[in-house]
JSON list of C-alpha atoms in Angstrom, two decimals:
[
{"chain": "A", "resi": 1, "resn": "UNK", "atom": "CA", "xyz": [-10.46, -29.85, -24.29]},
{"chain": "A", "resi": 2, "resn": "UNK", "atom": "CA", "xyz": [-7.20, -30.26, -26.19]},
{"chain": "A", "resi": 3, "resn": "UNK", "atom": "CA", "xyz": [-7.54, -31.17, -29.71]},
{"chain": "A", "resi": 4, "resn": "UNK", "atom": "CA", "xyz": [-4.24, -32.79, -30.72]},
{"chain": "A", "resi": 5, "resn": "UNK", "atom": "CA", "xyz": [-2.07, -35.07, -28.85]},
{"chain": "A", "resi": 6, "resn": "UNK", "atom": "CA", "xyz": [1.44, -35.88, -30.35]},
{"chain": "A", "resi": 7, "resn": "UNK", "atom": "CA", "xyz": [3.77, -38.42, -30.45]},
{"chain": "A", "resi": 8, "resn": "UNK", "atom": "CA", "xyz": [6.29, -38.68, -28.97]},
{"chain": "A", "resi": 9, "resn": "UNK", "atom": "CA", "xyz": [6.75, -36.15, -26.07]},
{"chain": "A", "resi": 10, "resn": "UNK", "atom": "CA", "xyz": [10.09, -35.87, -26.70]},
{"chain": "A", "resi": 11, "resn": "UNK", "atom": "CA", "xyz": [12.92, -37.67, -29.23]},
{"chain": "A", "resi": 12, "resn": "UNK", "atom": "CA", "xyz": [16.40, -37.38, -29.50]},
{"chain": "A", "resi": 13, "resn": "UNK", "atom": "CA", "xyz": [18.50, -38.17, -32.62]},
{"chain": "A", "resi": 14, "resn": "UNK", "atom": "CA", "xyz": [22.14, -38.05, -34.00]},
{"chain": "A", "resi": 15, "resn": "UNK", "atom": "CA", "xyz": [22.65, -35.01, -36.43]},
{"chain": "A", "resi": 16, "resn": "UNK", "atom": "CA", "xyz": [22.22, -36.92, -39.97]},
{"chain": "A", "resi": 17, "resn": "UNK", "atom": "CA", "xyz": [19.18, -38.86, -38.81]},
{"chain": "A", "resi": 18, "resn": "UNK", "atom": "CA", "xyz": [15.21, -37.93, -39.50]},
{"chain": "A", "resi": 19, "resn": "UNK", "atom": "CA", "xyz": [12.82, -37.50, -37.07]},
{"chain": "A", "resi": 20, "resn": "UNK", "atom": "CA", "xyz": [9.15, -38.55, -37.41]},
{"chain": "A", "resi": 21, "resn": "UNK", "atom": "CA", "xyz": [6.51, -36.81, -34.72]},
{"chain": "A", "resi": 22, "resn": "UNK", "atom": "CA", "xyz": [3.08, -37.54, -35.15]},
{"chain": "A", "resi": 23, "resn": "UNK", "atom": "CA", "xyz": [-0.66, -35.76, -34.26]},
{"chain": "A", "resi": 24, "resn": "UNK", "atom": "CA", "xyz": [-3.40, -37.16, -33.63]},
{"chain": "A", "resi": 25, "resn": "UNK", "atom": "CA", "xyz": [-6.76, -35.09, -33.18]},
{"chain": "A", "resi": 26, "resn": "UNK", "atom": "CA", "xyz": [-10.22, -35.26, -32.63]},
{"chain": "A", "resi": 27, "resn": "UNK", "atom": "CA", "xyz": [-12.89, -33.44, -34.51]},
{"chain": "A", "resi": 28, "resn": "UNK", "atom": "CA", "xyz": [-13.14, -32.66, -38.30]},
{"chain": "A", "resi": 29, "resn": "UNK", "atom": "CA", "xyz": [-10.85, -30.48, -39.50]},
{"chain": "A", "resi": 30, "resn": "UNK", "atom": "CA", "xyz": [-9.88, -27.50, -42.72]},
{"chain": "A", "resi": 31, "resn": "UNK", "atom": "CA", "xyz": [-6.70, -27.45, -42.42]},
{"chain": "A", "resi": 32, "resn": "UNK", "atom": "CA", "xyz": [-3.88, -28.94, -40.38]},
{"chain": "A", "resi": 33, "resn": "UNK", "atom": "CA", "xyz": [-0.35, -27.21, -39.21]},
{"chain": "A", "resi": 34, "resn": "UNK", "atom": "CA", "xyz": [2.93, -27.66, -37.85]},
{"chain": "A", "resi": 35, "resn": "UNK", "atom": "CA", "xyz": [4.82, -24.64, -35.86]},
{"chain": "A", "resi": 36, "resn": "UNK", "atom": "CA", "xyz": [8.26, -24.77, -34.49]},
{"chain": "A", "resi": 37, "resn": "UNK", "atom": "CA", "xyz": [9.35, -23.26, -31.32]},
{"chain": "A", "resi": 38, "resn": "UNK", "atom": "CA", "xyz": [12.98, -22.60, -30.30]},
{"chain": "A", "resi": 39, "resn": "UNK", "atom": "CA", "xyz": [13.38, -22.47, -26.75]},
{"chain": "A", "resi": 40, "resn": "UNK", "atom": "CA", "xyz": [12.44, -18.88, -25.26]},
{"chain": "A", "resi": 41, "resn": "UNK", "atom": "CA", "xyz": [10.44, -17.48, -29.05]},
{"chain": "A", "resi": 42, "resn": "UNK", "atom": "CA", "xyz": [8.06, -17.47, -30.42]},
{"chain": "A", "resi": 43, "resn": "UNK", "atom": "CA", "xyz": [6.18, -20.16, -33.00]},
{"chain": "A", "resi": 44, "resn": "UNK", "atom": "CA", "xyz": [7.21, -20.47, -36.54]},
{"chain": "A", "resi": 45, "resn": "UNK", "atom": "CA", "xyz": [4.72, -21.67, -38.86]},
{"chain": "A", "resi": 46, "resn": "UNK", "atom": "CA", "xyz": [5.95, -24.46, -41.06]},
{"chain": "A", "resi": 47, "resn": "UNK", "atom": "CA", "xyz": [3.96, -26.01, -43.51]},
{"chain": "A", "resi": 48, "resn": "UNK", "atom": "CA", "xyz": [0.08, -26.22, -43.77]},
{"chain": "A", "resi": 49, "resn": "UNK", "atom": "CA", "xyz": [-1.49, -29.25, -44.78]},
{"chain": "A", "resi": 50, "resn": "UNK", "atom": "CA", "xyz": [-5.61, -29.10, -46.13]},
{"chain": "A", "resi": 51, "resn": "UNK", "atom": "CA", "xyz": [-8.24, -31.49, -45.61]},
{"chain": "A", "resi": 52, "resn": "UNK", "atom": "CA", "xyz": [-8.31, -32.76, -49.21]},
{"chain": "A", "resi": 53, "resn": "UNK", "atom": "CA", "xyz": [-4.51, -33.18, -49.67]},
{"chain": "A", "resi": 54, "resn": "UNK", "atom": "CA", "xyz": [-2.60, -36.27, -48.52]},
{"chain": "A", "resi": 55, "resn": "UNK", "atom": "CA", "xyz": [0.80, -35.50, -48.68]},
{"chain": "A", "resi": 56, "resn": "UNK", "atom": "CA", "xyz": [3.14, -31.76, -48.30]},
{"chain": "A", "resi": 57, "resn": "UNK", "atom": "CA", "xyz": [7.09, -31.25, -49.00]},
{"chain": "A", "resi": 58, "resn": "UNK", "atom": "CA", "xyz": [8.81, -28.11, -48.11]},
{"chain": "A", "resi": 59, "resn": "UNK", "atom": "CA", "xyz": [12.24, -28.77, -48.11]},
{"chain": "A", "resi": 60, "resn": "UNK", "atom": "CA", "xyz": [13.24, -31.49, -45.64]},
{"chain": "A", "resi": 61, "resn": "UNK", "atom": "CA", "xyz": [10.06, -31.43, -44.21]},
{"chain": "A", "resi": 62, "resn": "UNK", "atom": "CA", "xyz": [7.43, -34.31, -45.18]},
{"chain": "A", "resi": 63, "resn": "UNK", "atom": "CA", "xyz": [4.24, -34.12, -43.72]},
{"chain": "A", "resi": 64, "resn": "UNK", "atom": "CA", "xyz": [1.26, -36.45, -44.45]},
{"chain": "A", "resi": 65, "resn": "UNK", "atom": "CA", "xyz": [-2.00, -36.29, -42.98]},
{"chain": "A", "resi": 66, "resn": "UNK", "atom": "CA", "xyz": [-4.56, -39.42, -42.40]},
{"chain": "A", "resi": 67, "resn": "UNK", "atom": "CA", "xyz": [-8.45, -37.70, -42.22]},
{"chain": "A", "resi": 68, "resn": "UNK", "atom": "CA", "xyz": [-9.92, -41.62, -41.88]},
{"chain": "A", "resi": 69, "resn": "UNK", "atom": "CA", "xyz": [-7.26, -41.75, -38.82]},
{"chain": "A", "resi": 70, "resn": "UNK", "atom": "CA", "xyz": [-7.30, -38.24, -37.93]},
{"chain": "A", "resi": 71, "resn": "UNK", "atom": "CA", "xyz": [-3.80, -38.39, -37.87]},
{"chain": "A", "resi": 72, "resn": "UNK", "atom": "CA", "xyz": [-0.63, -36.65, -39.32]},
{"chain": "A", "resi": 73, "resn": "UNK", "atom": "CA", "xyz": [3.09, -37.00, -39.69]},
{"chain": "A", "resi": 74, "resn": "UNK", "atom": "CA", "xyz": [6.12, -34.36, -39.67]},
{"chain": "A", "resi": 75, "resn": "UNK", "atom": "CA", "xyz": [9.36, -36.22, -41.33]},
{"chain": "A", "resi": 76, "resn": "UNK", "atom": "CA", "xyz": [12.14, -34.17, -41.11]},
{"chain": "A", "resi": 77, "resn": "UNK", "atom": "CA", "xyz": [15.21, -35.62, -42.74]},
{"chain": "A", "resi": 78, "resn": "UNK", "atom": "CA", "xyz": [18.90, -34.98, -42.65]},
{"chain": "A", "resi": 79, "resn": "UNK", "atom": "CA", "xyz": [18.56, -33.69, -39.57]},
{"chain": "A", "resi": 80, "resn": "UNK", "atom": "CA", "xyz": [20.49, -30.81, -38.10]},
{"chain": "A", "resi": 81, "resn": "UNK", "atom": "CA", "xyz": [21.35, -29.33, -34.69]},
{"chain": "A", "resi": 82, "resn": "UNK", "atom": "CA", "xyz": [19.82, -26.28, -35.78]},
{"chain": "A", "resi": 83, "resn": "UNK", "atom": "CA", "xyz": [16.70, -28.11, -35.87]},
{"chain": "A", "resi": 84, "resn": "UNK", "atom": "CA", "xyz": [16.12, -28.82, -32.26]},
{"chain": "A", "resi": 85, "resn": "UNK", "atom": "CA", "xyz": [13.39, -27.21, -30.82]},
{"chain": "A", "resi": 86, "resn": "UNK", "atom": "CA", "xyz": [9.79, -28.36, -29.94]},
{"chain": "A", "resi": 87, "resn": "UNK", "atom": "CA", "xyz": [7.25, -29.31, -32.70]},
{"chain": "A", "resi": 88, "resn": "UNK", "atom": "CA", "xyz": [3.41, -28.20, -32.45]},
{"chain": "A", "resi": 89, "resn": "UNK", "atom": "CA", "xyz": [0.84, -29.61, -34.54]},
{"chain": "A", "resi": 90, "resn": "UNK", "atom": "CA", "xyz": [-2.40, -27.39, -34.94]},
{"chain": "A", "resi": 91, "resn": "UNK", "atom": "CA", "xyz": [-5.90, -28.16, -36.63]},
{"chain": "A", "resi": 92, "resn": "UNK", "atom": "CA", "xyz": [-7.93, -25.36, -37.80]},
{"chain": "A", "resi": 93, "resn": "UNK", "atom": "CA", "xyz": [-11.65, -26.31, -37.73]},
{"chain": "A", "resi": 94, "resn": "UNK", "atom": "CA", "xyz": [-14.69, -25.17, -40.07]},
{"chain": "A", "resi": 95, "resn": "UNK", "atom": "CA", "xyz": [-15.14, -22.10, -37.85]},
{"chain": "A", "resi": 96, "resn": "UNK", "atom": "CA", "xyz": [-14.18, -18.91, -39.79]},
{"chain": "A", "resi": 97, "resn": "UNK", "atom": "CA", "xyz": [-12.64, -17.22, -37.47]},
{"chain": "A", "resi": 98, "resn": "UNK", "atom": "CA", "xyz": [-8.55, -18.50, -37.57]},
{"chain": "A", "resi": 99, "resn": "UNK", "atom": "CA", "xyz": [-9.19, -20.68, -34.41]},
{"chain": "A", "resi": 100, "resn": "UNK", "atom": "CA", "xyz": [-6.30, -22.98, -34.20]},
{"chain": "A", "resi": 101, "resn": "UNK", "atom": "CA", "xyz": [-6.00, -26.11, -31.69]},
{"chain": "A", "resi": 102, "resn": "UNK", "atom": "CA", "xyz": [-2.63, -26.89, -30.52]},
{"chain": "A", "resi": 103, "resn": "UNK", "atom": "CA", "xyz": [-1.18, -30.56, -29.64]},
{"chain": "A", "resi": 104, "resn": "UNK", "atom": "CA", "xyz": [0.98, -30.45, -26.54]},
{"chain": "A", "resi": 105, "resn": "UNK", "atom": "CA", "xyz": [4.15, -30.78, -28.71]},
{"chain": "A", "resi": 106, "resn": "UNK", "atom": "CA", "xyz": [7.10, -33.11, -29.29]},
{"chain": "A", "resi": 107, "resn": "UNK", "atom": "CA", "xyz": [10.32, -31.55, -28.13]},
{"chain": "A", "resi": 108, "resn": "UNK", "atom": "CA", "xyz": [12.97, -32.86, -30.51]},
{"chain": "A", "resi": 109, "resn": "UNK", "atom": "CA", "xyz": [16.86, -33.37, -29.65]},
{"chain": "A", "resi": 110, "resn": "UNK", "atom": "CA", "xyz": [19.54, -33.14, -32.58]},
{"chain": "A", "resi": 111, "resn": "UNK", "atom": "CA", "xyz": [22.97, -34.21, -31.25]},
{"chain": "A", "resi": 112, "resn": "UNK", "atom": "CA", "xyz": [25.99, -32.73, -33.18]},
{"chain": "B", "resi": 1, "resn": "UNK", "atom": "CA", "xyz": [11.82, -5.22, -39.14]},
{"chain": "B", "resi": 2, "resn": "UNK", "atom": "CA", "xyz": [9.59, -6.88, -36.83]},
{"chain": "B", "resi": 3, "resn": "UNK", "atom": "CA", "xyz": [6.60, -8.70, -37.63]},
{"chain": "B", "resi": 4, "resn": "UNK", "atom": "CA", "xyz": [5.13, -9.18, -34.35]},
{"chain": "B", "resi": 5, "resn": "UNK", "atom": "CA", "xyz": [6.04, -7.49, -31.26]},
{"chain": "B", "resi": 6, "resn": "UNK", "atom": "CA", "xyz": [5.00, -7.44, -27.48]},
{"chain": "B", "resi": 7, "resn": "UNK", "atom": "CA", "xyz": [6.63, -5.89, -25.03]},
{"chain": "B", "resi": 8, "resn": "UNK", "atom": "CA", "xyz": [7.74, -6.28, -22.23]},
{"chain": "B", "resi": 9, "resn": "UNK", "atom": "CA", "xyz": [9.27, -9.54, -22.53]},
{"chain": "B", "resi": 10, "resn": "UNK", "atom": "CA", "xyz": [9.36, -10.41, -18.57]},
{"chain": "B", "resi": 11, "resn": "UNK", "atom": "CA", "xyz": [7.09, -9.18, -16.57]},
{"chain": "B", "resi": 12, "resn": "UNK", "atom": "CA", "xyz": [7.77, -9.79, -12.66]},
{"chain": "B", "resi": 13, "resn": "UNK", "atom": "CA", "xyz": [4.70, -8.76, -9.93]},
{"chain": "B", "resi": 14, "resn": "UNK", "atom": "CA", "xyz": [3.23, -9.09, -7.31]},
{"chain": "B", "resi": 15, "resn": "UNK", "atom": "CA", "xyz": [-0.34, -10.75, -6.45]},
{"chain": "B", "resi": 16, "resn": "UNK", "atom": "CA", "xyz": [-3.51, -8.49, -6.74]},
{"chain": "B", "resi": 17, "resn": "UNK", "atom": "CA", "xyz": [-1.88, -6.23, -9.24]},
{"chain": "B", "resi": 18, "resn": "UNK", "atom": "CA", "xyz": [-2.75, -4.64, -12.49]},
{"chain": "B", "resi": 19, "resn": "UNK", "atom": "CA", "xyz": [-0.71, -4.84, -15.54]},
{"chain": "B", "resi": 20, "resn": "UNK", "atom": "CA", "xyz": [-0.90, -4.71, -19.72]},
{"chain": "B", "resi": 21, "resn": "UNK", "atom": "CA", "xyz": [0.89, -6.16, -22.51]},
{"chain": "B", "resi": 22, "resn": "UNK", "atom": "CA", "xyz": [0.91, -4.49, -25.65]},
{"chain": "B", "resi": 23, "resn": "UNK", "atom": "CA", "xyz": [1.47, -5.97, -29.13]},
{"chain": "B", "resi": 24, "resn": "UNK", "atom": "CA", "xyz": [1.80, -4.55, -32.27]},
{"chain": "B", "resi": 25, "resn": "UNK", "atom": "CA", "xyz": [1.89, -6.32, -35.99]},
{"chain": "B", "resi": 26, "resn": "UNK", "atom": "CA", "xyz": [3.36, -4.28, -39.11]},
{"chain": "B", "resi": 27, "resn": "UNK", "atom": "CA", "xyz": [2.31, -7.06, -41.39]},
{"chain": "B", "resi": 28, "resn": "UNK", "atom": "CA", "xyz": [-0.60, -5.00, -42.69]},
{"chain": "B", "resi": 29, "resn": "UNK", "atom": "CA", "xyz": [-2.58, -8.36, -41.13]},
{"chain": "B", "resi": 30, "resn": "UNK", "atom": "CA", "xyz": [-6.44, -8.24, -40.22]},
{"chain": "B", "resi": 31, "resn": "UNK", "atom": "CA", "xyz": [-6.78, -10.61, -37.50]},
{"chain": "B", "resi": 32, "resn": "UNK", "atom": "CA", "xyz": [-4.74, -10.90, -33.85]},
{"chain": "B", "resi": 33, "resn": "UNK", "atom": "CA", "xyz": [-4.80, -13.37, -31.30]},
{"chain": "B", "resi": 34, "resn": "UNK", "atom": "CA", "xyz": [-3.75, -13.58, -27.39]},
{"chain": "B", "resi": 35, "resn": "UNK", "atom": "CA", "xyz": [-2.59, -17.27, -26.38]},
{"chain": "B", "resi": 36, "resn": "UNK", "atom": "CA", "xyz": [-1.24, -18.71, -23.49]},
{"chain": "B", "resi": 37, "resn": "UNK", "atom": "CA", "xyz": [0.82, -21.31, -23.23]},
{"chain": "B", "resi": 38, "resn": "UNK", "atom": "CA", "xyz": [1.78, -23.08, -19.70]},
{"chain": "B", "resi": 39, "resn": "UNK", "atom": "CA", "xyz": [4.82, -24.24, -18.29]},
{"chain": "B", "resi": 40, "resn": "UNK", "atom": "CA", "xyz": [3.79, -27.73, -19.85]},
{"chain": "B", "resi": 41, "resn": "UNK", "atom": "CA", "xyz": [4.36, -25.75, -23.00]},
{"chain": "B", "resi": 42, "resn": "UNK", "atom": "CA", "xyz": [0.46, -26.58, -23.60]},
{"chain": "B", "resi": 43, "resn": "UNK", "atom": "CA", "xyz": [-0.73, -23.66, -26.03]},
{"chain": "B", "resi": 44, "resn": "UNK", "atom": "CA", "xyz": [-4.22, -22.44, -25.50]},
{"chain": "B", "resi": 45, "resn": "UNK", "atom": "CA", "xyz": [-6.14, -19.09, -27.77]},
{"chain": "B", "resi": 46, "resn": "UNK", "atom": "CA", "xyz": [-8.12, -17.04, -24.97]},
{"chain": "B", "resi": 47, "resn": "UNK", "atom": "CA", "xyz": [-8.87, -13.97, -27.26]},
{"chain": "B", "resi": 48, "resn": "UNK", "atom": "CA", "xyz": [-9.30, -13.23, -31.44]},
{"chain": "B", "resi": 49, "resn": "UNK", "atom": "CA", "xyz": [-9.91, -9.84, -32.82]},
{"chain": "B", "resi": 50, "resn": "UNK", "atom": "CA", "xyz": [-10.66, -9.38, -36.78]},
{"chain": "B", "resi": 51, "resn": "UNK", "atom": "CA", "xyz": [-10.62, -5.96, -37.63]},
{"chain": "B", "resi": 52, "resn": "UNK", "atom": "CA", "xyz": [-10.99, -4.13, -34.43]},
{"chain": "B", "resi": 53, "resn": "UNK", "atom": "CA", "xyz": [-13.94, -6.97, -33.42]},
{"chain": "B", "resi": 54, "resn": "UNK", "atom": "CA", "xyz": [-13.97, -9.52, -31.02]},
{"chain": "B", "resi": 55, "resn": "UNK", "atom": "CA", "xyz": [-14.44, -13.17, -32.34]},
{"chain": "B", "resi": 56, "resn": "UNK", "atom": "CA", "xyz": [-13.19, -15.29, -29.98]},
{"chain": "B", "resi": 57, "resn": "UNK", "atom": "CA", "xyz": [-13.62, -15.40, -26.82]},
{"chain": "B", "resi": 58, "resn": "UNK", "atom": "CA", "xyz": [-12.71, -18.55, -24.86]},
{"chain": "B", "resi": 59, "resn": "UNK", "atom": "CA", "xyz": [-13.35, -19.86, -21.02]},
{"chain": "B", "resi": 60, "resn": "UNK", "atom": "CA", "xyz": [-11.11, -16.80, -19.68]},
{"chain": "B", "resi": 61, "resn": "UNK", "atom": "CA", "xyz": [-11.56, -14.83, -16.51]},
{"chain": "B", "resi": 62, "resn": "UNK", "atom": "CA", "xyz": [-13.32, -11.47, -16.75]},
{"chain": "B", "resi": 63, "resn": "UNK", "atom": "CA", "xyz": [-9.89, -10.17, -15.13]},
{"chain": "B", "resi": 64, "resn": "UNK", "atom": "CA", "xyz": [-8.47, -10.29, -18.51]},
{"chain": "B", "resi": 65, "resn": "UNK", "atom": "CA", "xyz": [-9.59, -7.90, -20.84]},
{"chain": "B", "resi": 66, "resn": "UNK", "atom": "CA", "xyz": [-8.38, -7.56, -24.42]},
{"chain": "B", "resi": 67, "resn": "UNK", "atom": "CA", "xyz": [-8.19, -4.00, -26.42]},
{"chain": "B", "resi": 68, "resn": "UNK", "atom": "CA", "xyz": [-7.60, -3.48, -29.98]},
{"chain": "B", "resi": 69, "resn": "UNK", "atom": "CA", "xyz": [-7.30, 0.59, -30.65]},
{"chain": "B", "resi": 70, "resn": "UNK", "atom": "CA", "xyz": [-6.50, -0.34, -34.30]},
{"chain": "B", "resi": 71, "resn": "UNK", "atom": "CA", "xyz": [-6.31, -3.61, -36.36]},
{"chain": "B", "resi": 72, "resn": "UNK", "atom": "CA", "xyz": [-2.51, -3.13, -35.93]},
{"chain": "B", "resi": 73, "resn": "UNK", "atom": "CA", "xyz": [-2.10, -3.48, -32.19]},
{"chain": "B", "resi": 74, "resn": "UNK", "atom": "CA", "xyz": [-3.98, -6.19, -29.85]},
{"chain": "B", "resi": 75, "resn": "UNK", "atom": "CA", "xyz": [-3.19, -5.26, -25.91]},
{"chain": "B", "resi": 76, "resn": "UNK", "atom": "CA", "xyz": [-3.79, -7.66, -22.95]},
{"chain": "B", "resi": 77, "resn": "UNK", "atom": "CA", "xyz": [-5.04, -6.43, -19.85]},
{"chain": "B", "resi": 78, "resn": "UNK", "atom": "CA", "xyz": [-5.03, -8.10, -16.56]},
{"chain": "B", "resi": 79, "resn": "UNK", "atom": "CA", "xyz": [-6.61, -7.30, -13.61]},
{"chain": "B", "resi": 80, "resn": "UNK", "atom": "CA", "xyz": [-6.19, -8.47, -10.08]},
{"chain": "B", "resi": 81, "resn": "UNK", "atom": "CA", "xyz": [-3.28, -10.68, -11.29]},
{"chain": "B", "resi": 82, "resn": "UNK", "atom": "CA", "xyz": [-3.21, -14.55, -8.86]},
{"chain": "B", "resi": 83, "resn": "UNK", "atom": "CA", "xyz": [-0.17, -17.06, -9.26]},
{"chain": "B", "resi": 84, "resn": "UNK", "atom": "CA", "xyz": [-1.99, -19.16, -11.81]},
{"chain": "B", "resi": 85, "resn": "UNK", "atom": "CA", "xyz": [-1.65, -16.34, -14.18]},
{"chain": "B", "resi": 86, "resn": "UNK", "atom": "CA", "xyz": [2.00, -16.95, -14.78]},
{"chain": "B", "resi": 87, "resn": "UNK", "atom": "CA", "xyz": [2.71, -18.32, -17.61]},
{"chain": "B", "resi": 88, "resn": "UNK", "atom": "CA", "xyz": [3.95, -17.28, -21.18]},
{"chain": "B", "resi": 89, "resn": "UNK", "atom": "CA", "xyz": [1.30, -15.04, -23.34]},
{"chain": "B", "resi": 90, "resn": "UNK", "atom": "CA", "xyz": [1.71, -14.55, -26.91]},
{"chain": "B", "resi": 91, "resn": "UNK", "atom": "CA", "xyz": [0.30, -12.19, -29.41]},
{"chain": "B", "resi": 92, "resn": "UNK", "atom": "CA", "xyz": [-0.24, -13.85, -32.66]},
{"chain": "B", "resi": 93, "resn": "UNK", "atom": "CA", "xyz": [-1.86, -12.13, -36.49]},
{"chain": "B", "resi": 94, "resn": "UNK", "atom": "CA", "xyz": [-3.08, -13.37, -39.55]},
{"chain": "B", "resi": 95, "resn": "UNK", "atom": "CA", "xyz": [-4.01, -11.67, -43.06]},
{"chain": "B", "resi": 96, "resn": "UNK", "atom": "CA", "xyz": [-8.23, -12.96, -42.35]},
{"chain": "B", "resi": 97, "resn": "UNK", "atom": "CA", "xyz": [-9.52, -14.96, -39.89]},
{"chain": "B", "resi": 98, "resn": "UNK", "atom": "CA", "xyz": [-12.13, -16.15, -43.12]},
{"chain": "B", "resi": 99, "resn": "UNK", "atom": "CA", "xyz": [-9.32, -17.36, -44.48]},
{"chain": "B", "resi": 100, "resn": "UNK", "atom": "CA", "xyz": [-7.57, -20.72, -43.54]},
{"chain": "B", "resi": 101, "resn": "UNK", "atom": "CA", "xyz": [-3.72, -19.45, -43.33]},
{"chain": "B", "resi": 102, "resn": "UNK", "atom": "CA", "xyz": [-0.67, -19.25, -41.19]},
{"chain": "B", "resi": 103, "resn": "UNK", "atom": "CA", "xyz": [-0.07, -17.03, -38.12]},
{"chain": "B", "resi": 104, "resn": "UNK", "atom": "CA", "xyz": [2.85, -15.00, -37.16]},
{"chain": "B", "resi": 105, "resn": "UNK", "atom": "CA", "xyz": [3.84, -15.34, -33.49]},
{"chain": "B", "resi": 106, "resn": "UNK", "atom": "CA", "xyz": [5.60, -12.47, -31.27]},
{"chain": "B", "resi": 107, "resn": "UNK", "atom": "CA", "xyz": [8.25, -13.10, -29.02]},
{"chain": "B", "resi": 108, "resn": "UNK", "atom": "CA", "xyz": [6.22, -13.79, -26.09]},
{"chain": "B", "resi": 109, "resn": "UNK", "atom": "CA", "xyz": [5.85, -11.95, -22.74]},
{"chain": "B", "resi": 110, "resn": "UNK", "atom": "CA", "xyz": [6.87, -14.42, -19.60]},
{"chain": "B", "resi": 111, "resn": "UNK", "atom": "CA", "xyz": [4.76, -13.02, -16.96]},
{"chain": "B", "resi": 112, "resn": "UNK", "atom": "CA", "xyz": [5.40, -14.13, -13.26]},
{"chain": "B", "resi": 113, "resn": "UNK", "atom": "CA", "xyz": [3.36, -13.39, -10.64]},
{"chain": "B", "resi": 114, "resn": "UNK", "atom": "CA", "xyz": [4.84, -13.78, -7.03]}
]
């Protein structure tokens, strides 16, 4: 069954703007991260957030995560054109063998 | 240089045939996955290999049959190929399956089956 569901499907924004997605999942979790997929490639991986930490920055991206909620958050701000694309949260479980769950994805819109 | 790479990129074919996708990481990575993700972009791991050895092994038909000659190269084998195959397959590594890190995604191989 799929793990994570995110939120929402798809969002468009003005260039300037930030865009919150969220992911929701479903069993316990190590770890918890966010890809990016341009349309036709592959996924990038873009931050990693662990069980015990709260709150990760890289760059423009914010990304929070809510274990009492099983929840998390990807903020990007000041968007950019460059940055649409579609958005995959992905929970890696206590299993050691790299098995990662992927949410269904939010496909994000920047308008120049 | 490439991190991850699969070839072919398309693959076009008919039903009831045979065909392979080979991928190959120069990462120097220990671990190498096969996903598939639908045309509802829904991303799904069917097979994980850690050193030449199968660890995962989700719900996937027995036409589908992984290889791994090396830990450097995970191929994809598909047998008897039926319309519900098509779909996008990507290879994926990562330095240890043990370990709780990031994975590297090839380019993808868009397989259609007519």
């Amino acid at each position: 069954s799929q793990q994570g569901e995110e939120d929402p499907q798809a969002l468009s924004i003005q260039e300037g703007e930030n865009a919150t997605m969220n992911c929701s999942y479903k069993t316990s979790i190590n770890n918890l991260q966010w890809y990016r997929q341009n349309s036709g490639r592959g996924l990038v991986h873009l931050i990693l957030i662990r069980s015990n930490e709260r709150e990760k920055h890289s760059g423009r991206l914010r990304v929070t995560l809510d274990t009492s909620k099983k929840s998390s958050s990807l903020l990007i701000t000041a968007s950019r054109a460059a940055d649409t694309a579609s958005y995959f949260c992905a929970t890696h479980g206590s299993s050691n063998t790299g098995k990662l769950i992927f949410g269904q994805g939010t496909t994000l819109q920047v308008k120049p | 240089d490439t991190a991850v790479s699969q070839t072919p990129k398309y693959l076009v074919t008919q039903m009831g045939n045979d065909k392979s996708i080979k991928c190959e990481q120069n990462l120097g990575h220990d671990t190498m996955y096969w996903y598939k993700q639908d045309s509802k972009k829904f991303l799904k791991i069917m097979f994980s290999y850690n050193n030449k050895e199968l660890i995962i092994n989700e719900t996937v038909p027995n036409r589908f049959s992984p290889k791994s000659p090396d830990k450097a190269h995970l191929n994809l084998h598909i047998n008897s190929l039926e319309l519900g195959d098509s779909a996008v397959y990507f290879c994926a590594s990562s330095h240890d399956a043990r370990r709780t890190n990031e994975q590297f995604f090839g380019p993808g191989t868009r397989l259609t089956v007519l």
